[in-house]
Structure formats: C-alpha cells, structure tokens
Short mmCIF file of C-alpha atoms in Angstrom, two decimals:
data_model
loop_
_atom_site.label_atom_id
_atom_site.label_comp_id
_atom_site.label_asym_id
_atom_site.label_seq_id
_atom_site.Cartn_x
_atom_site.Cartn_y
_atom_site.Cartn_z
CA MET A 1 88.99 -19.78 -22.58
CA SER A 2 92.57 -20.74 -21.67
CA LYS A 3 93.92 -24.26 -21.45
CA ALA A 4 93.62 -24.12 -17.67
CA ARG A 5 89.86 -23.77 -18.02
CA LEU A 6 89.51 -26.99 -20.03
CA LYS A 7 88.88 -29.83 -17.58
CA ASN A 8 90.54 -32.46 -19.73
CA GLU A 9 90.77 -33.64 -23.32
CA GLU A 10 87.55 -35.64 -22.89
CA ASP A 11 85.73 -32.29 -22.76
CA TYR A 12 86.18 -31.86 -26.48
CA ARG A 13 87.52 -35.11 -27.97
CA GLU A 14 84.00 -36.45 -28.52
CA TYR A 15 83.28 -33.53 -30.86
CA VAL A 16 85.97 -34.55 -33.35
CA GLY A 17 83.70 -37.16 -34.93
CA ILE A 18 80.98 -34.67 -35.82
CA GLU A 19 83.40 -31.99 -36.99
CA PRO A 20 82.78 -32.40 -40.76
CA GLY A 21 79.07 -31.58 -40.31
CA PRO A 22 79.36 -28.12 -38.73
CA GLN A 23 82.25 -27.20 -41.03
CA TYR A 24 80.22 -28.16 -44.10
CA ALA A 25 77.21 -26.18 -42.83
CA ASN A 26 79.43 -23.18 -42.19
CA GLN A 27 80.91 -23.26 -45.68
CA GLN A 28 77.68 -23.95 -47.56
CA TYR A 29 74.99 -22.06 -45.62
CA ILE A 30 76.64 -19.40 -43.45
CA SER A 31 79.83 -18.12 -45.05
CA ILE A 32 79.37 -15.84 -48.04
CA ASP A 33 81.13 -16.04 -51.39
CA LYS A 34 84.51 -14.34 -50.90
CA ASP A 35 84.95 -13.49 -54.58
CA ASP A 36 81.53 -11.83 -54.67
CA MET A 37 82.37 -9.86 -51.53
CA GLU A 38 85.73 -8.68 -52.84
CA THR A 39 84.29 -7.70 -56.22
CA LYS A 40 81.57 -5.57 -54.66
CA LYS A 41 83.99 -4.00 -52.18
CA PHE A 42 86.25 -3.10 -55.11
CA TYR A 43 83.49 -1.25 -56.96
CA VAL A 44 82.14 0.41 -53.81
CA GLU A 45 85.57 1.69 -52.79
CA ARG A 46 86.31 3.03 -56.29
CA ILE A 47 83.00 4.91 -56.29
CA ILE A 48 83.47 6.35 -52.78
CA ARG A 49 87.06 7.41 -53.49
CA PHE A 50 85.85 9.15 -56.66
CA LEU A 51 83.29 11.05 -54.54
CA ILE A 52 85.98 11.95 -52.01
CA GLN A 53 88.15 13.45 -54.75
CA LEU A 54 85.22 15.59 -55.88
CA MET A 55 84.57 16.66 -52.27
CA LYS A 56 88.21 17.67 -51.84
CA ALA A 57 88.04 19.71 -55.02
CA GLU A 58 84.81 21.33 -53.87
CA SER A 59 85.99 22.24 -50.37
CA PRO A 60 89.56 23.28 -49.46
CA ALA A 61 88.58 22.87 -45.80
CA PHE A 62 87.54 19.25 -46.32
CA LYS A 63 90.74 18.62 -48.28
CA ARG A 64 92.75 19.88 -45.28
CA LEU A 65 90.79 17.82 -42.72
CA TYR A 66 90.46 14.58 -44.71
CA VAL A 67 92.82 11.70 -43.83
CA ASP A 68 91.51 8.44 -45.28
CA LEU A 69 88.63 5.98 -45.56
CA PHE A 70 88.14 3.09 -43.16
CA GLY A 71 85.97 0.09 -43.99
CA GLY A 72 84.05 -1.02 -40.93
CA GLY A 73 81.19 -3.32 -39.99
CA SER A 74 80.75 -7.02 -40.68
CA GLY A 75 81.64 -6.67 -44.35
CA TYR A 76 85.19 -5.67 -43.49
CA GLU A 77 85.57 -7.74 -40.31
CA GLY A 78 84.79 -11.05 -41.96
CA LEU A 79 81.58 -11.50 -39.97
CA LYS A 80 79.03 -11.02 -42.76
CA ILE A 81 76.45 -13.82 -43.09
CA THR A 82 74.00 -12.36 -45.60
CA LYS A 83 74.70 -11.39 -49.20
CA PRO A 84 77.29 -8.61 -49.54
CA ASP A 85 74.91 -5.76 -50.33
CA GLU A 86 75.59 -3.47 -47.34
CA PHE A 87 78.85 -1.75 -46.42
CA ASP A 88 79.96 0.70 -43.74
CA ILE A 89 82.71 3.16 -44.65
CA ASP A 90 84.04 5.84 -42.32
CA ILE A 91 85.35 9.15 -43.66
CA LEU A 92 88.25 9.92 -41.33
CA MET A 93 89.16 13.53 -40.65
CA ARG A 94 91.69 15.02 -38.25
CA ILE A 95 91.47 18.36 -36.46
CA PRO A 96 94.61 20.44 -37.19
CA GLU A 97 97.09 20.30 -34.33
CA PRO A 98 97.22 24.11 -33.72
CA ALA A 99 93.59 23.94 -32.56
CA ALA A 100 94.73 21.77 -29.61
CA PRO A 101 91.84 19.26 -29.53
CA VAL A 102 91.29 17.75 -26.08
CA LEU A 103 89.08 14.72 -25.40
CA LEU A 104 86.87 15.20 -22.35
CA GLU A 105 85.06 12.32 -20.67
CA ASN A 106 81.61 12.77 -19.17
CA ASN A 107 78.97 10.84 -17.26
CA ILE A 108 77.36 9.17 -20.28
CA PRO A 109 79.01 5.78 -20.99
CA GLY A 110 80.60 5.56 -24.41
CA TYR A 111 80.35 9.28 -25.13
CA VAL A 112 82.89 12.08 -24.97
CA ASN A 113 83.24 15.77 -25.80
CA LEU A 114 85.96 17.29 -27.95
CA LYS A 115 87.12 20.78 -27.04
CA LEU A 116 89.41 22.79 -29.32
CA GLU A 117 91.27 24.76 -26.70
CA HIS A 118 93.03 27.00 -29.22
CA PHE A 119 90.51 27.00 -32.03
CA GLN A 120 91.18 30.67 -32.85
CA ARG A 121 94.75 29.82 -33.87
CA LEU A 122 93.37 28.25 -37.03
CA GLN A 123 92.28 31.68 -38.19
CA HIS A 124 95.88 32.50 -39.07
CA LYS A 125 97.29 29.03 -39.74
CA TYR A 126 94.45 27.56 -41.82
CA PRO A 127 91.94 30.33 -42.54
CA GLU A 128 89.95 28.21 -45.00
CA VAL A 129 89.37 25.63 -42.26
CA TYR A 130 88.64 28.21 -39.56
CA GLU A 131 85.99 29.93 -41.65
CA VAL A 132 84.08 26.69 -42.25
CA MET A 133 84.53 25.21 -38.79
CA GLN A 134 82.96 28.22 -37.12
CA ASP A 135 79.64 26.66 -38.12
CA PHE A 136 80.26 23.53 -36.03
CA VAL A 137 82.34 24.82 -33.13
CA ASP A 138 80.35 26.59 -30.41
CA ASP A 139 81.25 29.68 -28.37
CA ASN A 140 83.07 27.53 -25.81
CA ASN A 141 85.12 25.79 -28.51
CA TYR A 142 83.29 22.45 -28.36
CA LEU A 143 82.97 20.48 -31.59
CA LEU A 144 79.29 19.92 -32.48
CA THR A 145 77.95 16.72 -34.02
CA LYS A 146 74.76 17.81 -35.79
CA GLU A 147 76.29 20.96 -37.25
CA MET A 148 79.41 19.15 -38.47
CA LYS A 149 77.32 16.60 -40.35
CA SER A 150 74.66 18.96 -41.72
CA SER A 151 76.22 22.36 -42.31
CA PHE A 152 79.60 20.98 -43.37
CA MET A 153 79.53 17.42 -44.73
CA GLN A 154 75.96 17.45 -46.05
CA SER A 155 76.53 20.76 -47.79
CA ILE A 156 79.67 19.54 -49.56
CA PHE A 157 78.09 16.24 -50.52
CA ASP A 158 74.97 17.90 -51.97
CA ARG A 159 77.07 20.26 -54.09
CA VAL A 160 79.15 17.36 -55.39
CA MET A 161 76.09 15.29 -56.30
CA ASN A 162 74.73 18.22 -58.29
CA THR A 163 77.81 18.06 -60.53
CA ILE A 164 77.41 14.36 -61.41
CA SER A 165 75.34 13.83 -64.53
CA ASN A 166 72.33 11.61 -63.78
CA ASN A 167 74.10 10.65 -60.51
CA THR A 168 76.09 8.12 -62.55
CA ILE A 169 79.74 7.20 -62.02
CA GLN A 170 81.77 5.00 -64.38
CA VAL A 171 84.14 2.37 -63.03
CA LEU A 172 86.20 0.28 -65.49
CA GLY A 173 83.71 0.94 -68.27
CA SER A 174 80.61 0.08 -66.20
CA ASP A 175 78.01 2.61 -65.07
CA PHE A 176 76.91 2.83 -61.45
CA ARG A 177 74.09 5.11 -60.44
CA ILE A 178 73.59 6.56 -56.96
CA SER A 179 69.83 6.17 -57.00
CA ARG A 180 69.14 7.37 -53.46
CA VAL A 181 70.83 9.36 -50.70
CA GLN A 182 69.42 9.35 -47.16
CA ASN A 183 70.50 11.18 -44.04
CA LEU A 184 70.18 8.50 -41.36
CA GLY A 185 71.68 8.95 -37.89
CA PRO A 186 75.42 9.58 -38.11
CA ALA A 187 75.57 8.29 -41.70
CA PHE A 188 74.81 9.31 -45.26
CA THR A 189 73.27 6.17 -46.75
CA LEU A 190 73.84 5.75 -50.48
CA THR A 191 71.98 3.25 -52.63
CA ILE A 192 74.18 2.26 -55.58
CA GLU A 193 72.81 0.37 -58.58
CA GLY A 194 74.75 -1.06 -61.48
CA LEU A 195 75.66 -4.00 -63.67
CA ASN A 196 73.98 -7.41 -63.28
CA GLU A 197 71.11 -5.91 -61.24
CA LEU A 198 73.57 -4.94 -58.53
CA LYS A 199 72.07 -2.93 -55.65
CA ILE A 200 74.25 -1.96 -52.70
CA SER A 201 73.65 0.19 -49.65
CA VAL A 202 76.65 2.13 -48.30
CA ASP A 203 76.69 3.96 -44.97
CA LEU A 204 79.19 6.82 -45.12
CA VAL A 205 80.00 8.06 -41.61
CA PRO A 206 82.10 11.21 -41.06
CA CYS A 207 84.44 10.60 -38.11
CA ILE A 208 87.11 12.51 -36.23
CA LEU A 209 90.39 10.62 -35.94
CA LEU A 210 92.35 10.97 -32.69
CA ASP A 211 95.82 9.63 -31.91
CA GLY A 212 96.77 7.36 -29.04
CA SER A 213 97.76 10.23 -26.75
CA GLN A 214 94.04 11.10 -26.53
CA TRP A 215 92.98 7.58 -25.46
CA PRO A 216 90.32 7.96 -22.73
CA GLY A 217 91.54 7.39 -19.20
CA GLU A 218 89.20 6.78 -16.27
CA GLY A 219 86.68 4.05 -17.00
CA PHE A 220 88.73 2.50 -19.81
CA GLU A 221 91.36 -0.18 -20.16
CA PRO A 222 94.61 0.93 -21.81
CA ASN A 223 94.96 0.33 -25.53
CA PRO A 224 96.67 -3.10 -25.78
CA TYR A 225 98.13 -2.28 -29.19
CA THR A 226 100.98 0.05 -30.09
CA SER A 227 99.57 -0.10 -33.62
CA PRO A 228 96.87 0.82 -34.33
CA SER A 229 96.96 3.42 -31.59
CA ASP A 230 94.48 5.89 -33.06
CA PHE A 231 90.68 5.71 -32.68
CA PHE A 232 87.58 7.61 -33.81
CA ILE A 233 84.70 9.62 -32.47
CA VAL A 234 81.41 9.49 -34.38
CA PRO A 235 78.70 12.18 -34.64
CA LYS A 236 76.07 10.10 -32.87
CA SER A 237 74.18 11.71 -29.98
CA PRO A 238 73.04 9.80 -26.89
CA ARG A 239 69.39 8.83 -26.61
CA ARG A 240 68.67 10.93 -23.57
CA ASP A 241 67.81 14.48 -22.73
CA VAL A 242 70.98 16.25 -21.67
CA PRO A 243 72.13 19.87 -21.97
CA HIS A 244 74.30 20.63 -25.01
CA ILE A 245 73.53 17.26 -26.56
CA ASP A 246 75.31 18.27 -29.79
CA ARG A 247 78.60 18.24 -27.88
CA TYR A 248 78.41 14.46 -27.34
CA TRP A 249 80.37 12.19 -29.66
CA ARG A 250 80.29 8.39 -29.66
CA LEU A 251 83.61 6.62 -29.13
CA SER A 252 84.63 4.08 -31.75
CA PHE A 253 87.44 1.56 -31.31
CA GLN A 254 86.89 -0.19 -34.63
CA LYS A 255 90.57 -0.49 -35.44
CA GLN A 256 91.34 -2.19 -32.13
CA GLU A 257 88.24 -4.41 -32.32
CA ARG A 258 89.36 -5.68 -35.70
CA GLU A 259 92.76 -6.59 -34.25
CA ILE A 260 91.13 -8.38 -31.31
CA ILE A 261 89.27 -10.84 -33.54
CA PHE A 262 91.91 -11.15 -36.28
CA ASP A 263 93.42 -14.59 -36.92
CA ARG A 264 91.73 -16.37 -33.98
CA GLN A 265 91.04 -19.58 -35.89
CA TRP A 266 87.38 -20.55 -35.15
CA LEU A 267 86.40 -17.29 -33.45
CA LYS A 268 84.90 -15.57 -36.51
CA PRO A 269 83.10 -18.66 -37.84
CA THR A 270 81.56 -19.18 -34.39
CA ILE A 271 80.34 -15.57 -34.29
CA ARG A 272 78.77 -16.07 -37.72
CA VAL A 273 76.99 -19.21 -36.50
CA LEU A 274 75.50 -17.34 -33.55
CA LYS A 275 74.35 -14.53 -35.85
CA ARG A 276 72.69 -17.09 -38.14
CA ILE A 277 70.93 -18.66 -35.15
CA ARG A 278 69.74 -15.20 -34.12
CA ASP A 279 68.35 -14.51 -37.59
CA ASN A 280 66.73 -17.92 -37.85
CA PHE A 281 64.79 -17.40 -34.62
CA GLN A 282 64.25 -13.68 -35.35
CA HIS A 283 65.80 -12.52 -32.07
CA ARG A 284 66.25 -8.77 -31.84
CA ILE A 285 69.86 -8.91 -30.69
CA SER A 286 72.32 -6.55 -32.34
CA SER A 287 75.43 -7.90 -34.02
CA TYR A 288 77.54 -5.65 -31.82
CA ALA A 289 75.97 -7.16 -28.69
CA ILE A 290 76.94 -10.61 -29.93
CA LYS A 291 80.47 -9.46 -30.73
CA THR A 292 80.68 -7.90 -27.28
CA MET A 293 80.02 -11.26 -25.66
CA PHE A 294 82.92 -12.75 -27.64
CA PHE A 295 85.22 -9.89 -26.64
CA ARG A 296 84.59 -10.74 -23.00
CA GLU A 297 85.08 -14.45 -23.54
CA LEU A 298 88.30 -13.81 -25.46
CA LYS A 299 89.57 -11.54 -22.71
CA ILE A 300 88.95 -14.21 -20.07
CA GLY A 301 91.35 -16.53 -21.88
CA ASN A 302 93.73 -13.74 -22.90
CA PRO A 303 93.50 -10.78 -20.47
CA THR A 304 96.08 -8.65 -22.32
CA LEU A 305 94.41 -9.27 -25.72
CA ASP A 306 97.81 -9.97 -27.22
CA ASP A 307 98.46 -12.12 -30.29
CA ASP A 308 98.14 -15.47 -28.52
CA THR A 309 94.92 -17.29 -29.41
CA PRO A 310 93.20 -18.77 -26.33
CA ALA A 311 92.93 -22.54 -26.44
CA LEU A 312 89.15 -22.56 -26.95
CA TRP A 313 89.27 -21.16 -30.49
CA SER A 314 91.86 -23.73 -31.55
CA LEU A 315 89.62 -26.65 -30.56
CA PRO A 316 87.19 -28.37 -32.96
CA PHE A 317 84.72 -25.97 -34.52
CA SER A 318 81.79 -28.08 -33.28
CA TYR A 319 83.04 -27.71 -29.70
CA CYS A 320 83.29 -23.92 -30.08
CA VAL A 321 79.70 -23.75 -31.34
CA VAL A 322 78.34 -25.82 -28.45
CA HIS A 323 80.39 -23.83 -25.96
CA VAL A 324 79.03 -20.54 -27.30
CA ARG A 325 75.47 -21.83 -27.03
CA HIS A 326 76.13 -22.63 -23.38
CA MET A 327 77.81 -19.25 -22.94
CA LEU A 328 74.74 -17.49 -24.36
CA LEU A 329 72.41 -19.28 -21.95
CA THR A 330 74.77 -18.52 -19.07
CA VAL A 331 74.82 -14.82 -19.91
CA VAL A 332 71.02 -14.67 -19.96
CA GLU A 333 70.76 -16.57 -16.67
CA ILE A 334 73.39 -14.46 -14.89
CA TYR A 335 72.11 -11.09 -16.02
CA ARG A 336 68.35 -11.63 -16.08
CA PRO A 337 67.87 -10.53 -12.43
CA ILE A 338 69.97 -7.41 -13.02
CA VAL A 339 68.11 -6.45 -16.14
CA ASP A 340 64.70 -7.36 -14.68
CA ALA A 341 65.39 -4.89 -11.90
CA ARG A 342 65.62 -2.19 -14.55
CA GLY A 343 62.14 -2.99 -15.79
CA LEU A 344 63.13 -4.79 -19.01
CA ARG A 345 60.97 -7.80 -19.81
CA ASN A 346 61.62 -8.91 -23.38
CA LEU A 347 64.22 -11.69 -23.40
CA SER A 348 66.04 -10.33 -26.43
CA THR A 349 66.12 -6.90 -24.84
CA GLN A 350 67.34 -8.50 -21.61
CA PHE A 351 70.19 -10.20 -23.41
CA GLN A 352 71.28 -7.15 -25.36
CA ASN A 353 71.10 -4.80 -22.39
CA SER A 354 72.93 -7.26 -20.16
CA LEU A 355 75.82 -7.16 -22.61
CA LEU A 356 75.68 -3.39 -22.78
CA LEU A 357 75.80 -3.30 -19.00
CA GLU A 358 79.10 -5.14 -19.11
CA GLN A 359 80.37 -3.31 -22.16
CA GLU A 360 79.22 0.24 -21.58
CA ASN A 361 82.25 1.83 -23.21
CA GLY A 362 83.08 -0.82 -25.79
CA PRO A 363 85.62 -3.64 -25.42
CA PHE A 364 87.93 -1.41 -23.35
CA GLY A 365 85.34 -0.09 -20.92
CA ARG A 366 85.58 -0.91 -17.25
CA LEU A 367 82.46 -1.72 -15.25
CA ASN A 368 81.23 0.88 -12.84
CA PRO A 369 81.74 -0.40 -9.21
CA ARG A 370 78.05 -1.08 -8.51
CA THR A 371 77.53 -3.08 -11.69
CA LYS A 372 80.85 -4.88 -11.21
CA ASN A 373 79.91 -6.08 -7.71
CA THR A 374 76.52 -7.30 -8.92
CA VAL A 375 78.02 -9.10 -11.92
CA GLN A 376 80.70 -10.79 -9.82
CA LYS A 377 78.08 -11.92 -7.33
CA ARG A 378 75.96 -13.46 -10.08
CA HIS A 379 78.99 -15.21 -11.58
CA ARG A 380 79.84 -16.75 -8.17
CA GLU A 381 76.26 -17.93 -7.69
CA HIS A 382 76.18 -19.45 -11.15
CA ALA A 383 79.54 -21.20 -10.59
CA ARG A 384 78.32 -22.76 -7.32
CA ARG A 385 75.21 -24.14 -9.00
CA HIS A 386 77.19 -25.61 -11.90
#
C-alpha cells in the first residue's frame, strides 16, 4: 500500500496507543528464539555439507553437476512461527553448458520442460556425466524428474548412507544420528536426532539451477533483480494426467521471493501473525498461499518490487495486522464467486485456490486474460460497495 492509498493520518494514528500490545504478543508468543534457530541451522548445515562431500566422492558425475546448497522455506525466510525443528534445503545442480539446456514453457501453470538440445556433446566433454545422465534424459533429450531423483540422486544417497557407521555423524564432538530417511515428493526427508533430545526433520530437494537468460517469457513478469538473476526448477510433477508427465518440472523463484520480503519492516511479523491465526483456527491454508497474498499487496504499493518499502509496512504494527485481516476478508469476498463456479465449497479451499488463481506461476506470473477480466470486475464491484 503506497502513501497515496492512505486516506489520511487519522487512518492509523489511533493504533499508536495499542502498539505495545501487539508487539509484545509478537515477541513472546509468535516469534521464535533466534539463538535456538541459528544453533540448529548450524548443526543441520554442517551435517548436510558433510553428506554432500561424501556424495561428491561417491559420484564424479554429481561432483561435476553440484553447485551449492540453498536454504529455503520459512526457517530461512524469517517466517517460522513454530519451534525450529523443520528445515528445507535445496541441492543446486547445473547442467553443463555444452548440453545447451533450453527452458520450454507449456500449458500447465508453474511448470516447464527442460530440453538438452546438444546432450550428446557431453559424451566427449564430460563422459562421466553423460554416462549417468542417460538414465534421466529421454530419447528426445528432455530431462526427466522421477528418473533424476530415483536412479541418480537416490542411488548416490543410498550408497553414501551405507558407508556411515550406525548412520551417525559427529559435529564439534557431538553425535547426530540420521534415524530415518523418507522419499517424499520431490524431497528426501531426513530425521536427525542428537544432543539434548534434539529431533529435526530436513527436506533435501535436488534442483536444477538456471541463469537469468533462461527466465521464462510469456506469462511471466520480468525478473526485477539483476542479482539474484538465477532460479531453480524442482522435480515435482503436476497433479494431472498428461502425456510425458516426467518431463514437467516445477518453477521455483525462491531467491527472488526472499529479496521481495527482505527488510520490509513489519511485513514479516505481519505474515507470522496471519500464520498464527491460521493455526489457531486450524484453517487448511498453505503458508505459500498466505505469502502469495502479501506478494500481491506489496506489488500494489511497489509495482517494480524495488528496494523501496511501501508506506503500509512502515506504519504501526497494530495497523498492519488489522489491515491484513481486512485484506484477508476482502480476498475471500472477491474470489468466492469465481471459486464457487469451479465447484469448490470449503472456505479454506476457496481462499487457497483463489490465491493460486491469481498467482498461478508464482509472484512473477501474469494472469491469463479470462481470469484477469473476472478478477478486475470483482475488484471494481467490491470498491463500489466499500
């Protein structure tokens, strides 16, 4: 919300008097202990980097493809509201340039295909990579999700785990045991147990890193940042029956999303409040759907998503919280007829799907024309009534 959208100072001056209350509640009951979070992240990252070193030693192909780790999710975005016992870490890999990877858009929002137009060139340039990648590149040179995760990453990970005595890794003199490994969706989920009854769940997601020159075109806004310019694709298939489903990769703009919400004063605390309200009333609304709503609100006050913080998030915290509550009710009211028409009845499902309608391809996705016209019409109707 920009300054132009604030009617006058009276809109928010009355909230100054109650400001200590919401701030105290945020600090005592919503925000998590930062020292505890940083300590657990430290141990988790040391353990995962130790595993990565073993994986590189086990597989020359993985060593060639591997770039870095990227901490994602609420634990690394500063949006965590529960105890720090779950972390998301992406394993970033890059396809060698001689293979000429080309990102291809398709008709499923948020998903793309990756074709290696000169895959055969790897046979001479990087034979160790070519030999392994033949298992997850099809006859038409498309990169395959399921095969990449199972025949390549799973195989390496299983061999590495077999070399670790009692699945135990030592960090700074303390023992940590990987007590469970699950293959869930795009991730390998590790349960790590250690000192002081510590028990942490870590989702390791293998991702393909692409540079800014591959940024998707039609249906997407340009990347507003010169850095970071790169983005990921994740081995997550769409939930629909389509031919060659293993060719579909989910787009991930986690680096850009982190920049969008960085250093926006009361933005993150307000998101955490809304997540706490959701949990308190047991609404089945995903955290990403909530974050999506804030992306849209932030973009209204700052269309270019540059470093300027819109006026709303610099106002009293109590005002931001009340505004977001109103924003939530407005979203449900505006989109309910659209979502009802699609046969969705549960209010939580309505809310989440209404956000996904507007955010089909993430924070940089453009609305398709039909949805855009309907949304704009609903916004005009709502504005006239209020």
